[in-house]
Amino acid sequence: MNAHDRTLPSDAPLDPSFAPTVVAAVIDCPSPHSKRPSSGLSSIPTFKFDTRGVPIDHQYDTWRKSFSPMLEFGERKDTFSGFEGKQTVWDLGNLAFSRIRTRALEFASIPGHTRREALDHWTLTLPLDGMISTVGPAGSFQGGAGIVQVHSLGRWFEGTATDSDMLMLFVPRDFCAEVAQVLGAAEFSLVDTAMGRLLSDYFIGLAKRLPSVAADNLPELVGATRAMIRACVLPSAGTIEEAEAPIVRVLLERARGIVHAKLFDPSFNAEVLSRDLAISRTGLYRMFEPFGGVMHYIQHQRLLDAHAALADPNDKRRIIEIAEQRCFSDGAEFSRAFKREFGYTPSEVRAGRRSGMPSRPPAGELTSAAPEERLGLLLRKLHG
């Protein structure tokens, strides 16, 4: 039995804090009794935002602001009638998962050439009711309840959503090479297959159970989610030839090894990597497109390595020395690139206010932020 075989009334929410949906849902979403993790274990960080707590004439603008790091919403002339929007976001460390209820709206992506700090994560969206229509680079598609759809925030697209209740999983580009390959091949499409419906069921189960999962279980939960994406989000036959997959995986592993071996080489670039791998520049760019491009990947690895050095209490070198070793000749540019990547400065890491690799933002930072800012703050800090 899959998600399309079950029909329950619309008053079957996943979370008691969500009011009954307006449209009859086709997903089995029984309301569980709210449970917390066993005594002594911390729960997964969860953040909620509800426009009903905002003055009516500011509700839509505040909802827009909540999504502004990843989407632009269309203008609304009538702001005095209010706008109902509700979100619950779970911080899974390397991933973010959310349940979102919104009134009808128009949306468009924010590509990198128009905003320097635009996000380039993938989103896997499962409507529980309502309809989402998208026009993207390869054409248009439309999806409703029970079918996961894949978008790439780093590429151009626009569309509309009716009054909708949905689940969304946010996956960063560097989360996993195999996941990147699968999502890169499937982006801007519906995962309308038998395996895709298993992924829909998994999302629904995830939303039901997350309130009772302890934070200590996050590694296993993230691993299970990674496995489900790899197994269920299959590229269409016309998108990528099955025979290419093993070759690409081998080349990616070789490329990673070369990049790490030459992190400190200022002459290392895409041309050198192409020559060392013995593949064309076009093939190289195609292979690294899911990671935001070759040079973006190389810089990301250099910044990760710099982060580790800055967080090492035994490394007493000046910040500029660490930056120069990783091919940043300008200290100011290094600081800007570092903050764009991690959301905080090299000095904060060196001073001990930030430590370890940035797998998730500090809960205190998100808790102290305005409710409408938390989703964007969390998404900016996702890393694989």
PDB file of C-alpha atoms in Angstrom, residues 153-363:
ATOM      1  CA  LEU A 153      17.624  26.677  -5.343  1.00  0.00           C
ATOM      2  CA  GLY A 154      20.792  27.533  -7.268  1.00  0.00           C
ATOM      3  CA  ARG A 155      19.053  27.551 -10.659  1.00  0.00           C
ATOM      4  CA  TRP A 156      16.297  29.656 -12.190  1.00  0.00           C
ATOM      5  CA  PHE A 157      12.680  28.657 -11.694  1.00  0.00           C
ATOM      6  CA  GLU A 158       9.329  30.219 -10.867  1.00  0.00           C
ATOM      7  CA  GLY A 159       5.840  29.017 -10.121  1.00  0.00           C
ATOM      8  CA  THR A 160       2.690  29.134  -8.054  1.00  0.00           C
ATOM      9  CA  ALA A 161       1.297  27.281  -5.056  1.00  0.00           C
ATOM     10  CA  THR A 162      -2.332  26.979  -4.071  1.00  0.00           C
ATOM     11  CA  ASP A 163      -3.316  26.904  -0.401  1.00  0.00           C
ATOM     12  CA  SER A 164      -0.982  24.090   0.622  1.00  0.00           C
ATOM     13  CA  ASP A 165       0.301  21.964   3.452  1.00  0.00           C
ATOM     14  CA  MET A 166       3.692  20.429   2.671  1.00  0.00           C
ATOM     15  CA  LEU A 167       6.810  18.746   3.987  1.00  0.00           C
ATOM     16  CA  MET A 168      10.203  19.966   2.768  1.00  0.00           C
ATOM     17  CA  LEU A 169      13.660  18.451   3.100  1.00  0.00           C
ATOM     18  CA  PHE A 170      16.621  20.765   2.441  1.00  0.00           C
ATOM     19  CA  VAL A 171      19.782  19.038   1.167  1.00  0.00           C
ATOM     20  CA  PRO A 172      23.062  20.985   0.806  1.00  0.00           C
ATOM     21  CA  ARG A 173      25.157  20.509  -2.331  1.00  0.00           C
ATOM     22  CA  ASP A 174      28.057  18.921  -0.470  1.00  0.00           C
ATOM     23  CA  PHE A 175      25.934  16.548   1.607  1.00  0.00           C
ATOM     24  CA  CYS A 176      26.975  13.387  -0.259  1.00  0.00           C
ATOM     25  CA  ALA A 177      28.469  12.836  -3.719  1.00  0.00           C
ATOM     26  CA  GLU A 178      26.055  10.027  -4.613  1.00  0.00           C
ATOM     27  CA  VAL A 179      23.058  12.010  -3.373  1.00  0.00           C
ATOM     28  CA  ALA A 180      24.295  15.024  -5.356  1.00  0.00           C
ATOM     29  CA  GLN A 181      24.469  12.924  -8.500  1.00  0.00           C
ATOM     30  CA  VAL A 182      20.960  11.564  -8.006  1.00  0.00           C
ATOM     31  CA  LEU A 183      19.380  14.915  -7.153  1.00  0.00           C
ATOM     32  CA  GLY A 184      21.294  16.680  -9.925  1.00  0.00           C
ATOM     33  CA  ALA A 185      19.805  14.241 -12.430  1.00  0.00           C
ATOM     34  CA  ALA A 186      16.288  14.469 -10.979  1.00  0.00           C
ATOM     35  CA  GLU A 187      16.015  18.193 -10.262  1.00  0.00           C
ATOM     36  CA  PHE A 188      12.913  19.987 -11.545  1.00  0.00           C
ATOM     37  CA  SER A 189      10.886  16.828 -11.781  1.00  0.00           C
ATOM     38  CA  LEU A 190       8.324  14.746  -9.915  1.00  0.00           C
ATOM     39  CA  VAL A 191       9.484  11.526  -8.248  1.00  0.00           C
ATOM     40  CA  ASP A 192       6.320   9.800  -9.439  1.00  0.00           C
ATOM     41  CA  THR A 193       7.445   6.182  -9.152  1.00  0.00           C
ATOM     42  CA  ALA A 194       6.742   3.298  -6.811  1.00  0.00           C
ATOM     43  CA  MET A 195      10.052   4.005  -5.045  1.00  0.00           C
ATOM     44  CA  GLY A 196       9.232   7.701  -4.981  1.00  0.00           C
ATOM     45  CA  ARG A 197       6.037   6.934  -3.092  1.00  0.00           C
ATOM     46  CA  LEU A 198       8.089   5.046  -0.533  1.00  0.00           C
ATOM     47  CA  LEU A 199      10.048   8.262  -0.059  1.00  0.00           C
ATOM     48  CA  SER A 200       6.726  10.084   0.438  1.00  0.00           C
ATOM     49  CA  ASP A 201       5.782   7.609   3.146  1.00  0.00           C
ATOM     50  CA  TYR A 202       9.201   8.067   4.746  1.00  0.00           C
ATOM     51  CA  PHE A 203       8.759  11.860   4.874  1.00  0.00           C
ATOM     52  CA  ILE A 204       5.359  11.456   6.531  1.00  0.00           C
ATOM     53  CA  GLY A 205       6.762   9.037   9.088  1.00  0.00           C
ATOM     54  CA  LEU A 206       9.661  11.393   9.732  1.00  0.00           C
ATOM     55  CA  ALA A 207       7.352  14.306  10.472  1.00  0.00           C
ATOM     56  CA  LYS A 208       5.285  12.153  12.818  1.00  0.00           C
ATOM     57  CA  ARG A 209       8.229  10.776  14.774  1.00  0.00           C
ATOM     58  CA  LEU A 210      10.703  13.668  14.962  1.00  0.00           C
ATOM     59  CA  PRO A 211       9.107  15.182  18.105  1.00  0.00           C
ATOM     60  CA  SER A 212       9.976  11.995  20.001  1.00  0.00           C
ATOM     61  CA  VAL A 213      13.464  11.399  18.541  1.00  0.00           C
ATOM     62  CA  ALA A 214      16.490  12.243  20.701  1.00  0.00           C
ATOM     63  CA  ALA A 215      19.281  14.393  19.287  1.00  0.00           C
ATOM     64  CA  ASP A 216      21.703  11.510  19.961  1.00  0.00           C
ATOM     65  CA  ASN A 217      19.976   9.599  17.164  1.00  0.00           C
ATOM     66  CA  LEU A 218      20.677  12.266  14.522  1.00  0.00           C
ATOM     67  CA  PRO A 219      23.594  10.419  12.836  1.00  0.00           C
ATOM     68  CA  GLU A 220      21.443   7.332  12.286  1.00  0.00           C
ATOM     69  CA  LEU A 221      18.484   9.441  11.153  1.00  0.00           C
ATOM     70  CA  VAL A 222      20.586  11.399   8.648  1.00  0.00           C
ATOM     71  CA  GLY A 223      22.134   8.157   7.391  1.00  0.00           C
ATOM     72  CA  ALA A 224      18.697   6.624   6.868  1.00  0.00           C
ATOM     73  CA  THR A 225      17.524   9.734   5.013  1.00  0.00           C
ATOM     74  CA  ARG A 226      20.580   9.642   2.777  1.00  0.00           C
ATOM     75  CA  ALA A 227      19.914   5.987   1.961  1.00  0.00           C
ATOM     76  CA  MET A 228      16.255   6.699   1.171  1.00  0.00           C
ATOM     77  CA  ILE A 229      17.152   9.510  -1.233  1.00  0.00           C
ATOM     78  CA  ARG A 230      19.719   7.356  -3.006  1.00  0.00           C
ATOM     79  CA  ALA A 231      17.280   4.464  -3.306  1.00  0.00           C
ATOM     80  CA  CYS A 232      14.105   6.342  -4.178  1.00  0.00           C
ATOM     81  CA  VAL A 233      15.022   9.444  -6.210  1.00  0.00           C
ATOM     82  CA  LEU A 234      15.989   7.726  -9.424  1.00  0.00           C
ATOM     83  CA  PRO A 235      16.933   9.760 -12.499  1.00  0.00           C
ATOM     84  CA  SER A 236      14.695   9.385 -15.491  1.00  0.00           C
ATOM     85  CA  ALA A 237      15.971   7.312 -18.396  1.00  0.00           C
ATOM     86  CA  GLY A 238      16.560  10.367 -20.542  1.00  0.00           C
ATOM     87  CA  THR A 239      18.501  12.311 -17.942  1.00  0.00           C
ATOM     88  CA  ILE A 240      21.562  10.199 -17.285  1.00  0.00           C
ATOM     89  CA  GLU A 241      22.751   6.934 -18.743  1.00  0.00           C
ATOM     90  CA  GLU A 242      22.923   4.204 -16.151  1.00  0.00           C
ATOM     91  CA  ALA A 243      26.318   3.099 -17.447  1.00  0.00           C
ATOM     92  CA  GLU A 244      27.804   6.509 -16.619  1.00  0.00           C
ATOM     93  CA  ALA A 245      27.089   6.300 -12.892  1.00  0.00           C
ATOM     94  CA  PRO A 246      29.997   4.035 -11.829  1.00  0.00           C
ATOM     95  CA  ILE A 247      32.432   6.023 -13.993  1.00  0.00           C
ATOM     96  CA  VAL A 248      31.328   9.329 -12.509  1.00  0.00           C
ATOM     97  CA  ARG A 249      31.656   7.983  -8.949  1.00  0.00           C
ATOM     98  CA  VAL A 250      35.202   6.820  -9.622  1.00  0.00           C
ATOM     99  CA  LEU A 251      36.140  10.143 -11.219  1.00  0.00           C
ATOM    100  CA  LEU A 252      34.647  12.086  -8.306  1.00  0.00           C
ATOM    101  CA  GLU A 253      36.685  10.086  -5.808  1.00  0.00           C
ATOM    102  CA  ARG A 254      39.837  10.682  -7.852  1.00  0.00           C
ATOM    103  CA  ALA A 255      39.001  14.381  -8.128  1.00  0.00           C
ATOM    104  CA  ARG A 256      38.530  14.662  -4.357  1.00  0.00           C
ATOM    105  CA  GLY A 257      41.924  13.112  -3.761  1.00  0.00           C
ATOM    106  CA  ILE A 258      43.589  15.490  -6.210  1.00  0.00           C
ATOM    107  CA  VAL A 259      41.871  18.543  -4.709  1.00  0.00           C
ATOM    108  CA  HIS A 260      42.944  17.638  -1.171  1.00  0.00           C
ATOM    109  CA  ALA A 261      46.506  16.963  -2.323  1.00  0.00           C
ATOM    110  CA  LYS A 262      46.706  20.408  -3.951  1.00  0.00           C
ATOM    111  CA  LEU A 263      44.764  22.584  -1.517  1.00  0.00           C
ATOM    112  CA  PHE A 264      47.861  24.692  -0.863  1.00  0.00           C
ATOM    113  CA  ASP A 265      48.894  25.019  -4.523  1.00  0.00           C
ATOM    114  CA  PRO A 266      47.971  28.525  -5.797  1.00  0.00           C
ATOM    115  CA  SER A 267      48.335  27.406  -9.429  1.00  0.00           C
ATOM    116  CA  PHE A 268      45.756  24.646  -8.999  1.00  0.00           C
ATOM    117  CA  ASN A 269      42.571  25.329 -10.971  1.00  0.00           C
ATOM    118  CA  ALA A 270      39.933  23.674 -13.137  1.00  0.00           C
ATOM    119  CA  GLU A 271      42.328  23.308 -16.068  1.00  0.00           C
ATOM    120  CA  VAL A 272      44.876  21.440 -13.944  1.00  0.00           C
ATOM    121  CA  LEU A 273      42.189  19.180 -12.479  1.00  0.00           C
ATOM    122  CA  SER A 274      40.849  18.460 -15.955  1.00  0.00           C
ATOM    123  CA  ARG A 275      44.335  17.476 -17.125  1.00  0.00           C
ATOM    124  CA  ASP A 276      45.037  15.309 -14.052  1.00  0.00           C
ATOM    125  CA  LEU A 277      41.743  13.461 -14.491  1.00  0.00           C
ATOM    126  CA  ALA A 278      42.251  13.179 -18.267  1.00  0.00           C
ATOM    127  CA  ILE A 279      38.729  14.402 -19.020  1.00  0.00           C
ATOM    128  CA  SER A 280      37.478  17.373 -21.003  1.00  0.00           C
ATOM    129  CA  ARG A 281      36.712  20.720 -19.389  1.00  0.00           C
ATOM    130  CA  THR A 282      33.062  20.225 -20.387  1.00  0.00           C
ATOM    131  CA  GLY A 283      32.975  16.827 -18.689  1.00  0.00           C
ATOM    132  CA  LEU A 284      34.620  18.272 -15.586  1.00  0.00           C
ATOM    133  CA  TYR A 285      32.132  21.112 -15.321  1.00  0.00           C
ATOM    134  CA  ARG A 286      29.225  18.732 -15.825  1.00  0.00           C
ATOM    135  CA  MET A 287      30.553  16.451 -13.082  1.00  0.00           C
ATOM    136  CA  PHE A 288      30.929  19.317 -10.580  1.00  0.00           C
ATOM    137  CA  GLU A 289      27.714  21.136 -11.478  1.00  0.00           C
ATOM    138  CA  PRO A 290      25.867  19.547  -8.512  1.00  0.00           C
ATOM    139  CA  PHE A 291      28.519  21.087  -6.200  1.00  0.00           C
ATOM    140  CA  GLY A 292      28.119  24.600  -7.560  1.00  0.00           C
ATOM    141  CA  GLY A 293      31.039  24.355  -9.990  1.00  0.00           C
ATOM    142  CA  VAL A 294      34.697  23.286  -9.872  1.00  0.00           C
ATOM    143  CA  MET A 295      36.168  26.420  -8.328  1.00  0.00           C
ATOM    144  CA  HIS A 296      33.330  26.679  -5.812  1.00  0.00           C
ATOM    145  CA  TYR A 297      34.114  23.141  -4.684  1.00  0.00           C
ATOM    146  CA  ILE A 298      37.853  23.845  -4.442  1.00  0.00           C
ATOM    147  CA  GLN A 299      37.285  27.028  -2.433  1.00  0.00           C
ATOM    148  CA  HIS A 300      34.809  25.219  -0.187  1.00  0.00           C
ATOM    149  CA  GLN A 301      37.422  22.568   0.621  1.00  0.00           C
ATOM    150  CA  ARG A 302      40.058  25.242   1.316  1.00  0.00           C
ATOM    151  CA  LEU A 303      37.695  27.049   3.662  1.00  0.00           C
ATOM    152  CA  LEU A 304      36.826  23.818   5.479  1.00  0.00           C
ATOM    153  CA  ASP A 305      40.541  23.151   5.939  1.00  0.00           C
ATOM    154  CA  ALA A 306      41.079  26.714   7.185  1.00  0.00           C
ATOM    155  CA  HIS A 307      38.206  26.279   9.641  1.00  0.00           C
ATOM    156  CA  ALA A 308      39.852  23.172  11.080  1.00  0.00           C
ATOM    157  CA  ALA A 309      43.178  25.009  11.474  1.00  0.00           C
ATOM    158  CA  LEU A 310      41.556  28.016  13.145  1.00  0.00           C
ATOM    159  CA  ALA A 311      39.688  25.773  15.576  1.00  0.00           C
ATOM    160  CA  ASP A 312      42.888  23.902  16.534  1.00  0.00           C
ATOM    161  CA  PRO A 313      44.121  25.388  19.854  1.00  0.00           C
ATOM    162  CA  ASN A 314      47.632  24.167  19.049  1.00  0.00           C
ATOM    163  CA  ASP A 315      47.838  26.171  15.827  1.00  0.00           C
ATOM    164  CA  LYS A 316      49.167  29.568  16.908  1.00  0.00           C
ATOM    165  CA  ARG A 317      49.652  31.072  13.435  1.00  0.00           C
ATOM    166  CA  ARG A 318      48.035  34.364  12.512  1.00  0.00           C
ATOM    167  CA  ILE A 319      44.783  34.198  10.579  1.00  0.00           C
ATOM    168  CA  ILE A 320      46.406  35.738   7.504  1.00  0.00           C
ATOM    169  CA  GLU A 321      49.077  33.016   7.501  1.00  0.00           C
ATOM    170  CA  ILE A 322      46.433  30.311   7.546  1.00  0.00           C
ATOM    171  CA  ALA A 323      44.565  32.115   4.772  1.00  0.00           C
ATOM    172  CA  GLU A 324      47.652  32.567   2.593  1.00  0.00           C
ATOM    173  CA  GLN A 325      48.599  28.896   2.938  1.00  0.00           C
ATOM    174  CA  ARG A 326      45.193  28.093   1.446  1.00  0.00           C
ATOM    175  CA  CYS A 327      45.726  30.457  -1.494  1.00  0.00           C
ATOM    176  CA  PHE A 328      43.905  33.535  -0.187  1.00  0.00           C
ATOM    177  CA  SER A 329      46.280  36.441  -0.747  1.00  0.00           C
ATOM    178  CA  ASP A 330      43.863  39.046   0.597  1.00  0.00           C
ATOM    179  CA  GLY A 331      42.885  38.780   4.257  1.00  0.00           C
ATOM    180  CA  ALA A 332      39.695  40.800   3.795  1.00  0.00           C
ATOM    181  CA  GLU A 333      38.508  38.597   0.930  1.00  0.00           C
ATOM    182  CA  PHE A 334      39.285  35.492   3.002  1.00  0.00           C
ATOM    183  CA  SER A 335      37.168  36.830   5.875  1.00  0.00           C
ATOM    184  CA  ARG A 336      34.286  37.650   3.537  1.00  0.00           C
ATOM    185  CA  ALA A 337      34.422  34.226   1.864  1.00  0.00           C
ATOM    186  CA  PHE A 338      34.678  32.507   5.256  1.00  0.00           C
ATOM    187  CA  LYS A 339      31.658  34.328   6.643  1.00  0.00           C
ATOM    188  CA  ARG A 340      29.621  33.640   3.488  1.00  0.00           C
ATOM    189  CA  GLU A 341      30.418  29.954   3.865  1.00  0.00           C
ATOM    190  CA  PHE A 342      29.859  29.484   7.603  1.00  0.00           C
ATOM    191  CA  GLY A 343      27.889  32.499   8.797  1.00  0.00           C
ATOM    192  CA  TYR A 344      30.587  33.716  11.210  1.00  0.00           C
ATOM    193  CA  THR A 345      34.110  35.123  11.011  1.00  0.00           C
ATOM    194  CA  PRO A 346      37.572  33.506  11.248  1.00  0.00           C
ATOM    195  CA  SER A 347      38.198  35.618  14.345  1.00  0.00           C
ATOM    196  CA  GLU A 348      35.224  34.058  16.118  1.00  0.00           C
ATOM    197  CA  VAL A 349      36.626  30.585  15.501  1.00  0.00           C
ATOM    198  CA  ARG A 350      40.114  31.624  16.619  1.00  0.00           C
ATOM    199  CA  ALA A 351      38.701  33.210  19.795  1.00  0.00           C
ATOM    200  CA  GLY A 352      36.965  29.950  20.688  1.00  0.00           C
ATOM    201  CA  ARG A 353      33.441  31.296  20.258  1.00  0.00           C
ATOM    202  CA  ARG A 354      33.034  28.801  17.428  1.00  0.00           C
ATOM    203  CA  SER A 355      34.676  25.402  17.482  1.00  0.00           C
ATOM    204  CA  GLY A 356      34.595  22.169  15.553  1.00  0.00           C
ATOM    205  CA  MET A 357      33.306  21.732  12.046  1.00  0.00           C
ATOM    206  CA  PRO A 358      30.063  23.568  11.317  1.00  0.00           C
ATOM    207  CA  SER A 359      27.516  20.765  11.046  1.00  0.00           C
ATOM    208  CA  ARG A 360      24.738  22.781  12.646  1.00  0.00           C
ATOM    209  CA  PRO A 361      24.252  26.312  13.980  1.00  0.00           C
ATOM    210  CA  PRO A 362      24.278  26.812  17.738  1.00  0.00           C
ATOM    211  CA  ALA A 363      20.777  26.336  19.131  1.00  0.00           C
TER     212      ALA A 363
END
